[in-house]
Amino acid sequence: MGKGVWIVAEQREGAFRKVSFELASTARKLADQLGEEVSAVLLGSGVEGIAGQLGKYGVDKVFVADNAAFEPYTTDAHAAAVAKIVKENDPSILLLAASAQGKDLAARLVGKLATGMASDCTDIKIDGGKLVAVRPMYAGKCYGEVVVSGSPQMASLRPNVFPVVESAKAGAVNKFDAGLDAAALKTKVLEVQKETGGTIDVSEANIIVSGGRGMKGPEGYGILEELAGVLKAAVGASRAAVDAGWRPLKDQVGQTGKTVSPNLYIACGISGAIQHLAGMSSSKYIVAINKDPEAPIFQKADYGIVDDLFKVVPEMTKECKKLLAE
Amino acid sequence: MNIIACVKQVPDTEALIKAKPDGSGIVEEGIKWVMNPYDEFGVEEALKMKEKFGGDVTIITVGPPRVMETIRTALAMGAEKGIHIDDPSLYGADAYATATALAAAIKGIPYDIIFCGQRAIDDDSGQVGAVLAELLGIPQVTIVTKLEVADKAVKVVRPIEGAQLVIQSPMPCVVTAQKGLNEPRYASLPGIMKAKKKPVEVKNAAALGITAESKAKVVKTVPPPARPPGKIIEGDDPALKAATVCKLLREEAKVI
């Protein structure tokens, strides 16, 4: 069994994604309990300059490989590089983000490193020197505690769940050669189509304002977008709304959509089908607004309002604007 | 074109899932088992591809005897044949062990493309497709919402946070299917009748020449953390109730 808690930091266009700091902070906590060091792998093109930022969140060493082949992300290039440096250093624990990129990379690494991984964890601890990962299963209808007997013990962490904690360490930069074999880079990103309007993805939002069948149609979402705008929130949707074509698929929250854990989830006109509840009941606070007092969503809600959402939501927008201006 | 679709049988999304009191798993009594919804998108895409380019579709699954029903469902949708890997050592296996079994079964047959669901809605791990691709030494394109085939390569659309990527991969490759890829067909009555006669091979670990060893184990299954009882904000005036909830979110919950 190796030593050291490692993370794979995630950056896009030369800036760390927040989840990288969540990974670093969590790794620090685990490493302190084990009496080990925290190391990070950083891949990209022209990213050496940002590597040191990880020191602020408890990273002792950053292993940086700089190569044009790392941008944009491809599984082939990133998995080969991470597997190489991890095999050379034999850490005990390897953490990645359960982001779009992290999920793709982490799963390939499970194959390359011939180990096991707990995916999309919401809690993680050390027990008897071993990693114990806690993760929602069945979209959150129950939780599993997972122990990994392979090496390294891998886990991917759900973004926005683990706190960012400052803890100054060296963040010493070690450059390494990823030894990429051009012939092994088989997939190619032909195009990156960015979404316009700077909307926040539901999987990364601190606050989600979500609408269901009660929105009555796509135009109903206007009031949710206004409230979301004030709260810097993402707009989510139930499966009913997505299947009706009112909202894009990427906004769907639930068992066949995204499972989310924001600080605040405001459910508007969502009755609370079991698949939807599974996908959002790990939110820290839940507000439900629904005309039907019997709607199952109220059983999960911290605060409930039984009323017409078309009357309540615009008033909330006004009130939030006022409160946030104070 | 030789197309493979890997499927898993999972509890229906409507199912109430309860952890066993001793934490050793979930209560399986009364659960209705279905094909994992993401695997259905994979099977549908496989069938569409066969209809366009010719060839056949092989369904592979790992699990206890009950999963034969899921293979039959895929055969009724239009796939040609099935492989059922049934070995107690693989029941509830992790991604590495499951992919090892799938890879062993696939190595013996020709293939141009392999479909998997992007994740199974039971364990929600989302790893098997990528591990399988690694074990077969072929590329992966994961969480795909659109797919085109041209010149022994696939061009896919993969949504990420705030963007969509258009990715090209040579074939053979593993594609993991996301909702949006297509609308899975229902099995027709003649399809269901025909499916009963289609060949399904049953193999155990020894026949595949593997020993399955799960490296990630669920040591305890527990109910989700209990939520404290909530409060209903009473009153007749929507504006007043809206103001109250905002104040609570600000001062009590401190989330806005």
XYZ file of C-alpha atoms in Angstrom:
582
model
C 0.000 0.000 0.000
C 1.342 3.389 -1.025
C 1.486 6.667 0.780
C 0.052 10.097 0.147
C -3.317 11.607 -0.667
C -3.513 12.683 -4.298
C -6.006 14.741 -6.221
C -6.464 15.461 -9.900
C -7.065 19.212 -10.120
C -9.424 20.426 -12.807
C -8.892 23.613 -14.762
C -10.583 25.086 -17.746
C -8.939 27.716 -19.943
C -6.196 28.270 -17.412
C -8.397 28.821 -14.361
C -9.064 26.278 -11.620
C -12.605 25.105 -11.273
C -13.858 25.579 -7.733
C -14.127 21.828 -7.240
C -10.321 21.647 -7.393
C -10.147 23.621 -4.151
C -12.834 21.374 -2.655
C -10.695 18.365 -3.579
C -7.553 19.969 -2.131
C -9.267 20.904 1.148
C -10.763 17.426 1.547
C -7.455 15.752 0.721
C -5.741 17.913 3.350
C -8.185 16.793 6.003
C -7.644 13.121 5.151
C -3.872 13.519 4.905
C -3.700 15.173 8.341
C -5.513 12.207 9.844
C -3.131 9.796 8.121
C -0.011 11.886 8.702
C 0.650 11.978 4.959
C 1.249 14.611 2.280
C -1.179 16.010 -0.268
C -0.144 16.028 -3.905
C -2.061 17.318 -6.895
C -1.803 16.481 -10.589
C -2.363 19.415 -12.892
C -2.557 18.957 -16.656
C -2.942 21.625 -19.273
C -1.195 23.934 -21.661
C 0.489 26.941 -20.078
C -0.855 26.133 -16.615
C 2.368 26.076 -14.600
C 1.667 29.621 -13.448
C -1.537 28.702 -11.620
C -0.180 25.534 -9.975
C 0.957 27.328 -6.818
C -2.605 28.451 -6.026
C -3.306 24.948 -4.772
C -0.870 25.452 -1.872
C -3.361 27.816 -0.271
C -5.796 24.918 0.141
C -3.375 22.473 1.680
C -1.494 20.954 -1.248
C 2.161 20.173 -0.511
C 3.255 19.247 -4.018
C 1.821 19.897 -7.445
C 2.859 17.631 -10.310
C 2.429 19.644 -13.479
C 2.575 18.381 -17.043
C 2.344 21.045 -19.683
C 1.441 19.910 -23.165
C -0.743 21.274 -25.943
C -2.297 17.792 -26.202
C -4.031 18.378 -22.846
C -6.208 21.146 -24.295
C -9.031 20.642 -24.782
C -9.506 17.684 -22.448
C -9.481 14.230 -23.965
C -9.744 10.973 -22.041
C -6.771 9.479 -23.865
C -4.251 12.204 -23.029
C -5.357 12.897 -19.470
C -5.828 9.284 -18.401
C -2.412 8.290 -19.768
C -0.674 11.152 -17.954
C -2.427 10.702 -14.612
C -1.945 6.927 -14.674
C 1.773 7.363 -15.353
C 2.492 9.784 -12.507
C 0.230 7.931 -10.086
C 1.923 4.600 -10.811
C 5.324 6.176 -10.292
C 4.358 7.618 -6.904
C 1.954 4.975 -5.580
C -0.366 7.114 -3.427
C -2.773 5.534 -0.962
C -5.742 7.692 -1.973
C -6.682 9.351 -5.280
C -9.552 11.852 -5.426
C -11.172 13.358 -8.499
C -14.142 15.610 -9.151
C -17.443 14.014 -10.113
C -17.755 16.696 -12.797
C -18.357 15.963 -16.477
C -14.609 15.779 -17.090
C -13.753 14.112 -13.790
C -16.310 11.336 -14.212
C -14.956 10.468 -17.640
C -11.337 10.518 -16.475
C -11.871 8.784 -13.142
C -13.674 5.813 -14.651
C -10.911 5.294 -17.225
C -8.334 5.451 -14.424
C -10.170 2.713 -12.534
C -9.399 0.551 -15.558
C -5.815 1.726 -15.983
C -4.964 1.382 -12.299
C -7.019 -1.804 -11.856
C -8.578 -0.564 -8.658
C -11.972 0.376 -7.248
C -13.682 3.716 -6.888
C -16.568 5.202 -4.948
C -18.290 7.584 -7.405
C -19.959 10.896 -6.672
C -19.366 10.853 -2.910
C -21.000 13.297 -0.540
C -18.892 12.452 2.512
C -15.541 10.867 3.084
C -13.577 9.872 6.150
C -10.701 7.777 7.416
C -11.551 4.826 9.621
C -8.797 2.518 10.857
C -6.387 3.975 8.320
C -8.750 3.170 5.443
C -10.849 5.448 3.300
C -14.580 5.180 3.889
C -16.643 6.964 1.251
C -20.310 7.786 1.673
C -22.344 8.089 -1.490
C -25.965 8.305 -2.549
C -27.218 5.266 -4.448
C -30.514 4.843 -6.306
C -30.243 8.621 -6.856
C -30.318 9.149 -3.096
C -33.095 6.747 -2.120
C -30.422 5.156 0.048
C -26.752 5.713 0.842
C -23.822 3.341 0.709
C -20.597 3.290 2.669
C -17.869 2.133 0.340
C -14.441 0.716 1.138
C -11.870 0.194 -1.606
C -9.456 -2.715 -1.305
C -7.502 -1.840 -4.469
C -4.674 0.674 -4.589
C -4.983 3.582 -4.782
C -8.317 3.892 -3.024
C -10.205 6.073 -5.492
C -13.179 8.335 -4.925
C -14.832 11.068 -6.951
C -16.411 13.898 -4.993
C -19.671 15.574 -5.891
C -18.979 19.237 -6.704
C -20.312 21.866 -4.323
C -20.699 19.531 -1.345
C -17.269 19.592 0.306
C -16.136 22.852 1.920
C -13.196 24.903 0.666
C -10.804 25.391 3.588
C -7.651 27.482 3.483
C -4.558 25.870 4.934
C -1.263 27.261 3.664
C 1.173 24.642 2.408
C 4.069 24.875 -0.007
C 2.278 23.950 -3.210
C 5.740 23.208 -4.608
C 5.695 22.760 -8.361
C 7.237 19.582 -9.782
C 7.183 19.352 -13.546
C 6.847 15.930 -15.088
C 6.914 14.505 -18.562
C 3.645 12.771 -19.330
C 5.400 10.721 -22.013
C 2.396 10.932 -24.316
C 2.356 8.645 -27.301
C 0.719 10.559 -30.150
C -0.527 7.325 -31.723
C -2.460 6.506 -28.537
C -4.431 9.756 -28.664
C -7.379 8.477 -30.621
C -10.261 10.785 -29.833
C -10.348 14.374 -30.964
C -12.462 17.309 -29.858
C -13.691 18.867 -33.096
C -15.658 21.682 -31.566
C -16.496 23.303 -28.237
C -19.956 24.852 -28.444
C -20.274 27.181 -25.485
C -23.666 28.036 -24.129
C -24.492 31.680 -24.389
C -25.951 33.800 -21.638
C -23.611 32.551 -18.914
C -26.154 30.284 -17.255
C -25.053 28.175 -14.297
C -25.277 24.402 -14.616
C -27.605 22.798 -12.063
C -24.814 20.396 -11.058
C -22.623 23.311 -9.963
C -25.137 25.798 -8.575
C -25.330 26.882 -4.930
C -28.982 27.706 -5.432
C -31.455 26.082 -7.815
C -34.877 27.474 -8.656
C -36.747 24.579 -10.186
C -40.114 24.282 -11.900
C -42.396 21.384 -12.720
C -45.739 20.716 -14.301
C -47.239 23.582 -12.288
C -45.360 26.078 -14.483
C -48.077 25.333 -17.079
C -45.784 25.894 -20.069
C -42.366 27.120 -21.178
C -43.380 30.779 -20.778
C -44.076 30.173 -17.072
C -40.342 29.825 -16.468
C -39.833 33.536 -17.006
C -40.604 34.235 -13.346
C -38.209 31.504 -12.224
C -35.457 32.949 -14.382
C -36.030 36.358 -12.791
C -35.744 34.937 -9.279
C -32.717 32.887 -10.343
C -31.128 36.018 -11.767
C -31.426 37.825 -8.444
C -30.105 34.838 -6.456
C -27.379 33.938 -9.006
C -29.070 30.572 -9.187
C -29.504 27.906 -11.836
C -32.955 27.070 -13.178
C -33.839 23.393 -12.888
C -36.809 21.370 -14.070
C -38.675 18.193 -13.289
C -38.846 15.331 -15.735
C -42.433 16.264 -16.592
C -41.324 19.709 -17.728
C -38.384 18.341 -19.723
C -40.421 15.607 -21.380
C -43.035 18.209 -22.320
C -40.262 20.092 -24.118
C -40.549 23.146 -21.864
C -36.946 23.007 -20.681
C -33.690 21.516 -21.994
C -32.593 18.087 -20.866
C -29.493 19.409 -19.126
C -31.721 21.139 -16.559
C -33.514 17.964 -15.462
C -33.186 17.120 -11.787
C -34.004 13.589 -10.643
C -33.185 9.926 -11.005
C -32.923 10.075 -14.801
C -31.469 13.567 -14.752
C -28.984 15.167 -12.425
C -28.719 14.458 -8.733
C -27.994 17.732 -7.009
C -27.001 18.960 -3.553
C -27.206 22.764 -3.561
C -27.451 24.932 -0.440
C -30.947 25.913 -1.449
C -33.478 24.239 -3.722
C -36.670 26.131 -4.466
C -39.253 23.745 -5.945
C -42.064 25.548 -7.736
C -45.087 23.663 -9.006
C -43.292 20.349 -8.450
C -45.458 17.725 -6.793
C -42.489 15.582 -5.819
C -42.502 12.287 -7.687
C -40.200 9.782 -5.993
C -37.649 10.092 -8.835
C -37.503 13.862 -8.383
C -37.275 13.710 -4.595
C -34.414 11.241 -4.931
C -32.498 13.693 -7.076
C -32.768 16.731 -4.803
C -33.412 15.678 -1.216
C -29.728 15.986 -0.293
C -30.067 19.757 -0.779
C -29.258 21.647 2.405
C -32.467 23.684 2.426
C -35.604 23.042 0.420
C -38.439 25.456 -0.226
C -41.626 24.138 -1.810
C -44.299 26.281 -3.398
C -47.335 24.381 -4.564
C -51.089 24.847 -4.632
C -51.723 21.279 -3.493
C -51.173 20.935 0.268
C -50.976 17.137 -0.153
C -48.035 17.296 -2.610
C -45.248 14.937 -1.429
C -42.661 17.694 -1.950
C -43.851 19.298 1.314
C -42.577 16.275 3.247
C -39.035 17.147 2.171
C -39.355 20.921 2.436
C -37.857 23.002 5.229
C -40.225 25.807 4.295
C -43.473 25.298 2.465
C -45.921 27.735 0.930
C -49.310 26.410 -0.135
C -50.367 28.951 -2.724
C -50.293 29.927 -6.376
C -46.662 30.043 -7.402
C -47.420 32.689 -10.026
C -48.357 34.999 -7.152
C -45.631 33.934 -4.708
C -42.524 33.748 -6.906
C -42.602 37.327 -8.274
C -43.010 38.570 -4.683
C -40.007 36.484 -3.619
C -37.990 38.056 -6.420
C -38.904 41.545 -5.167
C -38.145 40.631 -1.568
C -34.817 38.960 -2.364
C -33.761 41.967 -4.396
C -34.509 44.159 -1.399
C -32.729 41.881 1.088
C -29.656 41.473 -1.084
C -29.407 45.233 -1.558
C -29.251 45.794 2.209
C -21.585 -3.945 -38.597
C -21.169 -5.932 -35.372
C -22.767 -4.035 -32.564
C -22.770 -4.855 -28.880
C -25.055 -3.321 -26.272
C -24.355 -3.954 -22.593
C -27.396 -3.798 -20.354
C -28.134 -4.063 -16.668
C -31.322 -4.930 -14.878
C -32.222 -2.403 -12.175
C -35.196 -1.551 -9.940
C -37.821 0.536 -11.711
C -37.482 4.263 -11.009
C -40.878 4.132 -9.256
C -39.501 1.643 -6.733
C -39.263 2.590 -3.100
C -35.782 1.566 -2.078
C -35.281 0.551 1.523
C -32.006 -0.343 3.172
C -32.103 -3.637 5.097
C -32.078 -3.066 8.848
C -28.664 -4.761 9.137
C -27.229 -2.523 6.405
C -26.294 -5.466 4.180
C -28.073 -4.179 1.089
C -31.550 -3.214 -0.047
C -34.842 -5.012 0.460
C -35.473 -6.677 -2.907
C -38.950 -8.057 -2.189
C -41.650 -6.366 -4.216
C -39.243 -4.577 -6.548
C -40.178 -4.443 -10.198
C -37.050 -5.000 -12.295
C -36.520 -3.203 -15.595
C -33.775 -2.498 -18.098
C -31.647 0.413 -16.893
C -33.137 3.452 -18.716
C -29.716 4.617 -19.960
C -29.029 1.149 -21.377
C -32.312 1.399 -23.294
C -30.893 4.408 -25.104
C -27.826 2.307 -25.918
C -29.912 -0.591 -27.231
C -32.044 1.771 -29.313
C -28.956 3.409 -30.831
C -27.511 -0.026 -31.578
C -30.709 -1.026 -33.373
C -30.827 2.214 -35.343
C -27.258 1.682 -36.417
C -27.983 -1.886 -37.514
C -30.994 -0.707 -39.512
C -28.848 1.856 -41.280
C -25.680 -0.131 -41.918
C -26.727 -3.764 -41.608
C -25.183 -6.286 -39.240
C -26.373 -7.575 -35.928
C -26.765 -6.562 -32.325
C -25.560 -8.689 -29.418
C -26.855 -7.979 -25.926
C -24.614 -8.733 -22.953
C -25.537 -8.597 -19.318
C -24.175 -9.710 -15.967
C -26.465 -10.839 -13.169
C -28.578 -13.531 -11.540
C -31.156 -15.629 -13.449
C -33.799 -12.854 -13.286
C -31.783 -10.668 -15.707
C -32.648 -13.056 -18.549
C -35.908 -11.131 -18.748
C -33.991 -7.943 -19.573
C -32.060 -9.722 -22.334
C -35.392 -10.920 -23.756
C -36.697 -7.366 -23.678
C -33.734 -6.197 -25.748
C -34.157 -9.141 -28.132
C -37.840 -8.250 -28.454
C -36.835 -4.691 -29.354
C -34.877 -6.207 -32.245
C -31.452 -7.431 -31.129
C -30.269 -10.754 -32.586
C -28.656 -12.607 -29.708
C -27.657 -12.434 -26.098
C -24.928 -13.401 -23.686
C -25.874 -13.791 -20.048
C -22.941 -13.865 -17.657
C -24.287 -15.532 -14.561
C -21.934 -16.201 -11.685
C -22.625 -15.634 -7.983
C -19.161 -14.081 -7.642
C -20.373 -11.281 -9.923
C -23.668 -10.478 -8.191
C -23.326 -6.914 -6.970
C -19.786 -6.757 -8.378
C -17.964 -3.436 -8.729
C -17.131 -1.784 -12.045
C -13.735 -3.415 -12.454
C -15.004 -6.949 -11.884
C -18.087 -6.383 -14.057
C -16.069 -4.868 -16.896
C -13.552 -7.731 -16.632
C -16.389 -10.198 -17.191
C -17.855 -8.176 -20.071
C -14.437 -7.799 -21.704
C -13.800 -11.532 -21.457
C -17.121 -12.257 -23.166
C -16.558 -9.605 -25.847
C -13.007 -10.661 -26.699
C -14.303 -13.788 -28.369
C -16.619 -12.015 -30.802
C -16.132 -9.410 -33.525
C -17.334 -5.890 -32.760
C -17.280 -2.423 -34.300
C -18.960 -0.492 -31.541
C -20.113 -1.127 -27.982
C -22.936 0.727 -26.278
C -23.413 1.062 -22.528
C -25.694 3.305 -20.505
C -23.820 6.284 -19.063
C -24.640 4.919 -15.616
C -26.987 2.441 -14.017
C -29.689 3.996 -11.885
C -29.135 1.504 -9.056
C -25.551 2.019 -7.920
C -25.137 5.232 -9.946
C -21.434 4.506 -10.391
C -21.032 5.353 -14.057
C -17.761 3.472 -14.471
C -18.329 0.223 -16.354
C -18.281 1.642 -19.899
C -14.935 3.373 -19.430
C -13.314 0.453 -17.616
C -14.523 -1.886 -20.361
C -13.008 0.409 -23.013
C -9.695 0.401 -21.141
C -9.660 -3.383 -20.774
C -10.351 -3.775 -24.506
C -7.787 -1.098 -25.357
C -10.253 1.026 -27.316
C -11.370 4.661 -26.945
C -14.445 5.784 -25.033
C -16.877 8.612 -25.584
C -19.076 9.019 -22.546
C -22.423 10.650 -21.756
C -23.360 11.071 -25.395
C -26.548 12.787 -26.590
C -25.993 12.560 -30.359
C -24.135 10.168 -32.600
C -23.230 10.019 -36.284
C -21.152 7.376 -38.042
C -18.893 8.031 -41.006
C -15.745 6.322 -42.306
C -15.150 3.919 -39.438
C -15.434 6.770 -36.953
C -18.139 8.219 -34.759
C -18.867 11.867 -34.235
C -20.699 12.483 -30.989
C -22.084 15.325 -28.930
C -21.207 15.301 -25.258
C -22.655 17.937 -22.923
C -20.389 19.280 -20.171
C -20.981 22.128 -17.706
C -21.806 25.214 -19.769
C -20.893 23.736 -23.161
C -21.308 20.891 -25.613
C -18.343 19.094 -27.100
C -18.292 17.571 -30.550
C -15.901 14.630 -30.335
C -14.625 12.267 -32.984
C -13.465 8.778 -32.170
C -12.263 5.970 -34.405
C -14.143 2.681 -34.225
C -14.217 0.343 -32.468
C -15.044 2.352 -29.385
C -17.317 2.350 -26.351
C -20.154 4.873 -26.392
C -22.064 5.548 -23.173
C -25.590 6.745 -23.801
C -27.269 9.705 -22.133
C -30.931 10.683 -22.217
C -31.594 12.689 -25.372
C -29.734 10.296 -27.678
C -33.000 8.835 -28.977
C -36.467 7.618 -28.000
C -36.266 3.900 -27.249
C -38.861 1.833 -29.094
C -41.299 -0.495 -27.401
C -41.108 -4.168 -28.149
C -43.846 -5.211 -30.579
C -45.938 -8.307 -29.989
C -44.314 -10.180 -32.928
C -40.984 -8.969 -31.540
C -41.770 -10.504 -28.170
C -42.754 -13.794 -29.803
C -39.580 -13.883 -31.917
C -37.391 -13.010 -28.947
C -38.281 -16.287 -27.265
C -36.499 -18.203 -30.013
C -33.407 -16.030 -30.282
C -30.173 -17.537 -28.945
C -28.852 -16.581 -25.514
C -25.637 -18.098 -24.234
C -25.220 -18.399 -20.485
C -21.662 -18.319 -19.214
C -20.104 -18.379 -15.773
C -16.795 -16.912 -14.633
C -14.924 -20.165 -15.188
C -16.184 -20.424 -18.769
C -14.897 -16.904 -19.359
C -11.588 -17.741 -17.703
C -11.827 -15.002 -15.109
C -11.918 -14.734 -11.354
C -14.026 -11.817 -10.252
C -12.761 -9.748 -7.383
C -14.565 -6.540 -6.504
C -12.219 -3.867 -5.230
C -14.877 -1.351 -4.239
C -17.355 -2.796 -1.783
C -20.477 -1.309 -0.295
C -19.896 -2.303 3.321
C -23.060 -0.719 4.626
C -26.317 0.439 3.057
C -28.211 3.045 5.047
C -31.332 5.168 4.588
C -30.746 8.748 3.444
C -30.043 11.188 6.273
C -33.337 12.211 7.880
C -34.509 15.739 7.157
C -35.757 17.819 10.061
C -39.500 18.493 9.927
C -40.267 21.581 7.894
C -42.667 24.415 8.502
C -45.572 25.538 6.383
C -45.781 29.286 6.203
C -49.399 30.085 7.015
C -51.438 33.033 5.826
C -53.653 34.266 3.008
C -51.462 36.903 1.438
C -48.964 35.503 -1.098
C -46.781 38.607 -0.824
C -46.555 38.310 2.944
C -45.729 34.602 2.750
C -43.079 35.314 0.106
C -41.530 37.963 2.363
C -41.560 35.578 5.336
C -39.810 32.770 3.482
C -37.167 35.132 2.120
C -36.519 36.450 5.615
C -36.183 32.882 6.949
C -33.792 31.953 4.156
C -31.713 34.993 4.960
C -31.757 34.989 8.760
C -32.465 31.419 9.857
C -31.048 29.267 7.042
C -28.479 31.889 5.988
C -28.450 30.623 2.419
C -29.233 33.844 0.543
